[in-house]
mmCIF file of C-alpha atoms in Angstrom:
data_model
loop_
_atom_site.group_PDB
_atom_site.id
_atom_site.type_symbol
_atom_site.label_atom_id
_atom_site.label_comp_id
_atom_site.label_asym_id
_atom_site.label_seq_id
_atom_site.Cartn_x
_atom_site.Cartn_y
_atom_site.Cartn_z
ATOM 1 C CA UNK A 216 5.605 54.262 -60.584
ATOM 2 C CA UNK A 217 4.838 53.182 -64.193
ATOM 3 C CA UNK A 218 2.168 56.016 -64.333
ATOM 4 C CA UNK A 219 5.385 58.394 -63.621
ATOM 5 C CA UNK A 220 7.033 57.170 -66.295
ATOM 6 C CA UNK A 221 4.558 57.196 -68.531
ATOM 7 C CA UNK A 222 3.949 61.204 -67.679
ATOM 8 C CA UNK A 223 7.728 61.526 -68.228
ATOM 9 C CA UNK A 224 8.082 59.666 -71.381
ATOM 10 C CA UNK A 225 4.768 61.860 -72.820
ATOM 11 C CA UNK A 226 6.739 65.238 -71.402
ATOM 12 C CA UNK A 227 9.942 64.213 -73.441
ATOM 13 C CA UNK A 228 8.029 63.463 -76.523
ATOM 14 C CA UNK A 229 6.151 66.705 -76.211
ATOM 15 C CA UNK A 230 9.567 68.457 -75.448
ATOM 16 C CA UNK A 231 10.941 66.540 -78.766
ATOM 17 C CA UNK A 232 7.730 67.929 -80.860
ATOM 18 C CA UNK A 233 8.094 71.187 -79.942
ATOM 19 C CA UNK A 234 11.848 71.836 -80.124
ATOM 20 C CA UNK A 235 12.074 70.007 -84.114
ATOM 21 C CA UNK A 236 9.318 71.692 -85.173
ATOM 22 C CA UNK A 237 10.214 74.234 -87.877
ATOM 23 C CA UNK A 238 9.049 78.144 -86.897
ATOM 24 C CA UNK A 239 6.033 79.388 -88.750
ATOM 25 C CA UNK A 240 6.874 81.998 -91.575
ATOM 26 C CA UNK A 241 5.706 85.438 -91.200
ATOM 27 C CA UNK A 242 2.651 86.076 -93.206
ATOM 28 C CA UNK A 243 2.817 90.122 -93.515
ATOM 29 C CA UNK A 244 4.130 91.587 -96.869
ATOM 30 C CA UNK A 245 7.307 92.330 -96.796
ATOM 31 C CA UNK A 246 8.120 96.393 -96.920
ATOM 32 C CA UNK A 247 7.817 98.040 -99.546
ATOM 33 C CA UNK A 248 11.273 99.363 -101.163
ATOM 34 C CA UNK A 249 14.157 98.592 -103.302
ATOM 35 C CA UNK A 250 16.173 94.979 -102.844
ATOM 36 C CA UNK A 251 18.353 93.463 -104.582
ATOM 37 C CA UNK A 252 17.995 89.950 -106.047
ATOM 38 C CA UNK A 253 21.095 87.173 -106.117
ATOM 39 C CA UNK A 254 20.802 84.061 -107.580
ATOM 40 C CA UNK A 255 23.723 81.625 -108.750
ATOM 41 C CA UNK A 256 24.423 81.699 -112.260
ATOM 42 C CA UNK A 257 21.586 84.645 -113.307
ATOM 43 C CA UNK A 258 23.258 88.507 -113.258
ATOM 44 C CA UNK A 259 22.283 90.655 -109.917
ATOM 45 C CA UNK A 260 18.760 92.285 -110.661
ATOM 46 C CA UNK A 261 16.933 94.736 -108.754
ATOM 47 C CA UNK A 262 13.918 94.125 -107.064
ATOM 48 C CA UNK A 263 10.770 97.272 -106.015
ATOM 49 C CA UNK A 264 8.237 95.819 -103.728
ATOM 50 C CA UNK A 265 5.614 97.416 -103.391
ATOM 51 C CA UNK A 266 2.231 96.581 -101.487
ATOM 52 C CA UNK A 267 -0.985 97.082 -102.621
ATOM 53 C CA UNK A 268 -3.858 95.770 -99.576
ATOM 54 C CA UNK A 269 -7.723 95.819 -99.139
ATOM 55 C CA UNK A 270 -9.276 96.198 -95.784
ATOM 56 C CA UNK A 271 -10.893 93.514 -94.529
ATOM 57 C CA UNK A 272 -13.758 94.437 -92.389
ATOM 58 C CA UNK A 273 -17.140 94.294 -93.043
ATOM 59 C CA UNK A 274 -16.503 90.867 -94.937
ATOM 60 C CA UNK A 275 -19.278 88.374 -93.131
ATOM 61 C CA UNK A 276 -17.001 85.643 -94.143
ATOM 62 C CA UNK A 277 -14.163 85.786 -92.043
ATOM 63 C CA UNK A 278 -14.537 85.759 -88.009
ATOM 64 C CA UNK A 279 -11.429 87.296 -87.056
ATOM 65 C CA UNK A 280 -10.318 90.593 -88.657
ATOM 66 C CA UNK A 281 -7.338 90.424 -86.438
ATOM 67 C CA UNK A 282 -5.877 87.327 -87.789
ATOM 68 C CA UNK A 283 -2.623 88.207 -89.848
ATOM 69 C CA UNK A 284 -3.166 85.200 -92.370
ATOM 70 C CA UNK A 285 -6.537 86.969 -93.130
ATOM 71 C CA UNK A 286 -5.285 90.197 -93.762
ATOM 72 C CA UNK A 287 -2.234 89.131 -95.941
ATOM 73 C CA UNK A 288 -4.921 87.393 -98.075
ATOM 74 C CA UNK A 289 -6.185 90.754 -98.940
ATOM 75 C CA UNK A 290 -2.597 91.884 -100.259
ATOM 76 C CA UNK A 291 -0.678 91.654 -103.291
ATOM 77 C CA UNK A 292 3.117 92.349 -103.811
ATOM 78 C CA UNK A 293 3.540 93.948 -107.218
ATOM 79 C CA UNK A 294 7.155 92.869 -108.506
ATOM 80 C CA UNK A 295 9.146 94.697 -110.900
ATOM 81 C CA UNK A 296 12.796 93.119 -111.741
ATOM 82 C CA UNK A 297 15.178 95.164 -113.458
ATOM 83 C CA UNK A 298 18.769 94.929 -114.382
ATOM 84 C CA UNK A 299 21.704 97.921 -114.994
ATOM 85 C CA UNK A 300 21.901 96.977 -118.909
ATOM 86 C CA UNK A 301 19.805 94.529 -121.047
ATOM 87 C CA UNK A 302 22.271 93.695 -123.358
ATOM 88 C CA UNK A 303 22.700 90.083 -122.974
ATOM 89 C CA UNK A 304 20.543 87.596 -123.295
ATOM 90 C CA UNK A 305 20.461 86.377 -119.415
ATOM 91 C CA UNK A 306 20.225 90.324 -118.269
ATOM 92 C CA UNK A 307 16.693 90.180 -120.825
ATOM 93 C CA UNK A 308 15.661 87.664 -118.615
ATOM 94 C CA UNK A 309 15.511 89.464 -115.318
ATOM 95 C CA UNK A 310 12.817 92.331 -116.451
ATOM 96 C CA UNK A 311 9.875 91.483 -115.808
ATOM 97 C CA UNK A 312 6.994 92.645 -113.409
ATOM 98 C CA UNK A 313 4.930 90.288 -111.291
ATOM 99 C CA UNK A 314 1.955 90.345 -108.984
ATOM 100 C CA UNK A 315 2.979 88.054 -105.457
ATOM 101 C CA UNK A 316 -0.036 86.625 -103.943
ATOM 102 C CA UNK A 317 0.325 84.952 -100.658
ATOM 103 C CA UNK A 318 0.649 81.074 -101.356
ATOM 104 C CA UNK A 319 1.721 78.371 -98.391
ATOM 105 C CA UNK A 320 2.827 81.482 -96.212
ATOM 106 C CA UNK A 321 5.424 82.443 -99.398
ATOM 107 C CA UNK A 322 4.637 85.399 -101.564
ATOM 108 C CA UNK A 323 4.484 83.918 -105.120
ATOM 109 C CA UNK A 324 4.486 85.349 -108.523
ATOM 110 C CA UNK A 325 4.764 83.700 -112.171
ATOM 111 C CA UNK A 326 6.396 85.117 -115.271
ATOM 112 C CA UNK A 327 6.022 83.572 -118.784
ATOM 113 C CA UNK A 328 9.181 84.051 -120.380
ATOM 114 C CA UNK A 329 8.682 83.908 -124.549
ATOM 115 C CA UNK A 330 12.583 83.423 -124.949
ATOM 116 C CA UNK A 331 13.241 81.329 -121.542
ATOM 117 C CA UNK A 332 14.377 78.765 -123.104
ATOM 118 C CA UNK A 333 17.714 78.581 -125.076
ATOM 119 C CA UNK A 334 17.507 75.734 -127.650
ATOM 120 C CA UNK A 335 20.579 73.746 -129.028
ATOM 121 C CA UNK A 336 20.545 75.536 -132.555
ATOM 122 C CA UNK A 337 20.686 78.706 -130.648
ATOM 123 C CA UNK A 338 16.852 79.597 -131.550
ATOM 124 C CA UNK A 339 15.056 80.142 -128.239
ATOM 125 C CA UNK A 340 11.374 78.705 -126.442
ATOM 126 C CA UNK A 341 8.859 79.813 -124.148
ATOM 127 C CA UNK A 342 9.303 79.034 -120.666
ATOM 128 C CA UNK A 343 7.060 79.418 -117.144
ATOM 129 C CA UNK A 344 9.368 80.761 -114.374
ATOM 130 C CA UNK A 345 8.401 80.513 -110.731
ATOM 131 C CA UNK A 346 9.264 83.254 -107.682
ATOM 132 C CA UNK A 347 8.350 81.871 -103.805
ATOM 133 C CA UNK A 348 9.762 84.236 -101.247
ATOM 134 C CA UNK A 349 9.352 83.861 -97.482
ATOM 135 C CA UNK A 350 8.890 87.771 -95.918
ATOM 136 C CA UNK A 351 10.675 87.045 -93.053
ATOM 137 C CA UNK A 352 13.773 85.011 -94.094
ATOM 138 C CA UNK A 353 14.482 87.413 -97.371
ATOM 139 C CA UNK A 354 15.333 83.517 -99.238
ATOM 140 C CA UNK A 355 13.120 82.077 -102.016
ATOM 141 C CA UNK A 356 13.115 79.533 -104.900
ATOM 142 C CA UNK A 357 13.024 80.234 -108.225
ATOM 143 C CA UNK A 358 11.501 77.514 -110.645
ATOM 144 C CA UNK A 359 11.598 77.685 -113.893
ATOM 145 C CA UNK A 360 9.152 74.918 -116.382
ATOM 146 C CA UNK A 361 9.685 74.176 -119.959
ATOM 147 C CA UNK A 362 7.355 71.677 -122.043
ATOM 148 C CA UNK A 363 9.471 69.771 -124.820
ATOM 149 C CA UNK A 364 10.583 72.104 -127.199
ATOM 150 C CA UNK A 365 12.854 72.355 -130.081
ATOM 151 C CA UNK A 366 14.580 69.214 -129.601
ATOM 152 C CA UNK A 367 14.644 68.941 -125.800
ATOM 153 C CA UNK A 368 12.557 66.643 -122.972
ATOM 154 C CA UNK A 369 9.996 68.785 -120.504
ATOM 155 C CA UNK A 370 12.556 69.952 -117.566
ATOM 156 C CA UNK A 371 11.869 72.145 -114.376
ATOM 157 C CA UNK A 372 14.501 73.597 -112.158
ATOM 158 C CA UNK A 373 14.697 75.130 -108.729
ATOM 159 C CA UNK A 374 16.872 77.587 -107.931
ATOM 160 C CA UNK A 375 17.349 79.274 -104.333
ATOM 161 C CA UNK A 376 17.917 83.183 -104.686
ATOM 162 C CA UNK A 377 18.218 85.651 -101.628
ATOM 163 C CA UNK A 378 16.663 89.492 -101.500
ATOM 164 C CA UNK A 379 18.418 92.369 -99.273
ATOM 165 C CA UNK A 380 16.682 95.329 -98.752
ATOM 166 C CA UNK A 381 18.523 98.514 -99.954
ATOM 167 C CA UNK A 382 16.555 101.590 -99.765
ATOM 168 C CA UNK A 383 12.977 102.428 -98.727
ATOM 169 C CA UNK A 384 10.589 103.208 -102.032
ATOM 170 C CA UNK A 385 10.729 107.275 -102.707
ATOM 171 C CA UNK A 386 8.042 108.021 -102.775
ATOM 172 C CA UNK A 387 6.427 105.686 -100.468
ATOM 173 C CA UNK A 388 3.723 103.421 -102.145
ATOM 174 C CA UNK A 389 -0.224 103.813 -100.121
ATOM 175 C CA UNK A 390 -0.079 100.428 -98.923
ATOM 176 C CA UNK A 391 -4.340 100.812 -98.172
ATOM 177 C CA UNK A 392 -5.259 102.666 -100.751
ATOM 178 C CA UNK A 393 -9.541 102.313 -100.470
ATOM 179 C CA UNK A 394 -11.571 102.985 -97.431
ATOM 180 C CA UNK A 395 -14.086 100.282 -96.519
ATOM 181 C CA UNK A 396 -17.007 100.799 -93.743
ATOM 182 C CA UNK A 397 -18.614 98.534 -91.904
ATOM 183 C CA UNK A 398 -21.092 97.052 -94.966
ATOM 184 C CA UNK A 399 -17.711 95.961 -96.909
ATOM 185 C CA UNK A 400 -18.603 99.381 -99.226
ATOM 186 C CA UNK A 401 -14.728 100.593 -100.317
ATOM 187 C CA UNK A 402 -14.244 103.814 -101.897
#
């Protein structure tokens, strides 16, 4: 009797861990094509994704070539954020180009900003801003760092933003550009 009960208490705990766990992120890039970026408080920008991979066979190192994980490793996301006009200040902001490397199963990418920062008197400061995206879920944070600068204490603040994709890249980006054989030689 008390061994039953033990089974069924370990069968509800296991039933407990499994339903709260959280669902593992999807470690693939995401596709390559045009999406647009929302965040609260920063004007609508316009993301291209585009995927740039290396094959991974013939690398002694890793054991299974199959693994997804190990293959995304090989991958970078090149970023390039750009808004209808750059005439304001905040618009400025949201050009930039980035490379996404696959950190904590988030694509992430950082952008020194020379004018992030807008000081009290109006003058403006460097700043270090932050892009995490999960491939999957289209969501992200955005962070952006500042040391203390004209006047003001170190800050850092995280922002959530959301990508939709729009339209497939035209033309389509070579997502494996290099062959490799089976001595890891690419060409």
């Amino acid at each position: 009797m008390i061994v039953d009960r033990g089974f069924a208490a370990a069968a509800v705990f296991a039933a407990a861990a499994v339903a709260s766990a959280s669902p593992a992120g999807a470690v693939a890039p995401p596709p390559d094509g045009v999406y647009t970026y929302t965040q609260a408080g920063a004007p609508p920008a316009t993301w291209k994704l585009s995927t740039l991979c290396d094959q991974v066979n013939g690398s002694r190192y890793y054991a299974d070539y199959s693994n997804p994980l190990i293959q995304a490793n090989f991958c970078v996301v090149n970023v390039v954020s750009t808004t209808v006009s750059n005439i304001k200040r905040e618009e400025k902001l949201q050009n930039y180009s980035g490379r996404a490397r696959l950190v904590g199963q988030r694509w992430t990418f950082e952008v020194k900003q020379d004018a992030g920062v807008l000081c009290p008197d109006g003058s403006t400061a460097p700043s270090t801003e932050t892009y995490a995206f999960d491939d999957e879920t289209l969501t992200g944070t955005h962070t952006s760092l500042h040391d203390a600068v004209c006047g003001l204490q170190p800050a850092m603040t995280k922002e959530p933003f959301t990508l939709s994709f729009q339209a497939p890249l035209d033309p389509p980006a070579q997502r494996y550009p290099l062959y490799c054989n089976d001595i890891a030689m690419c060409y």
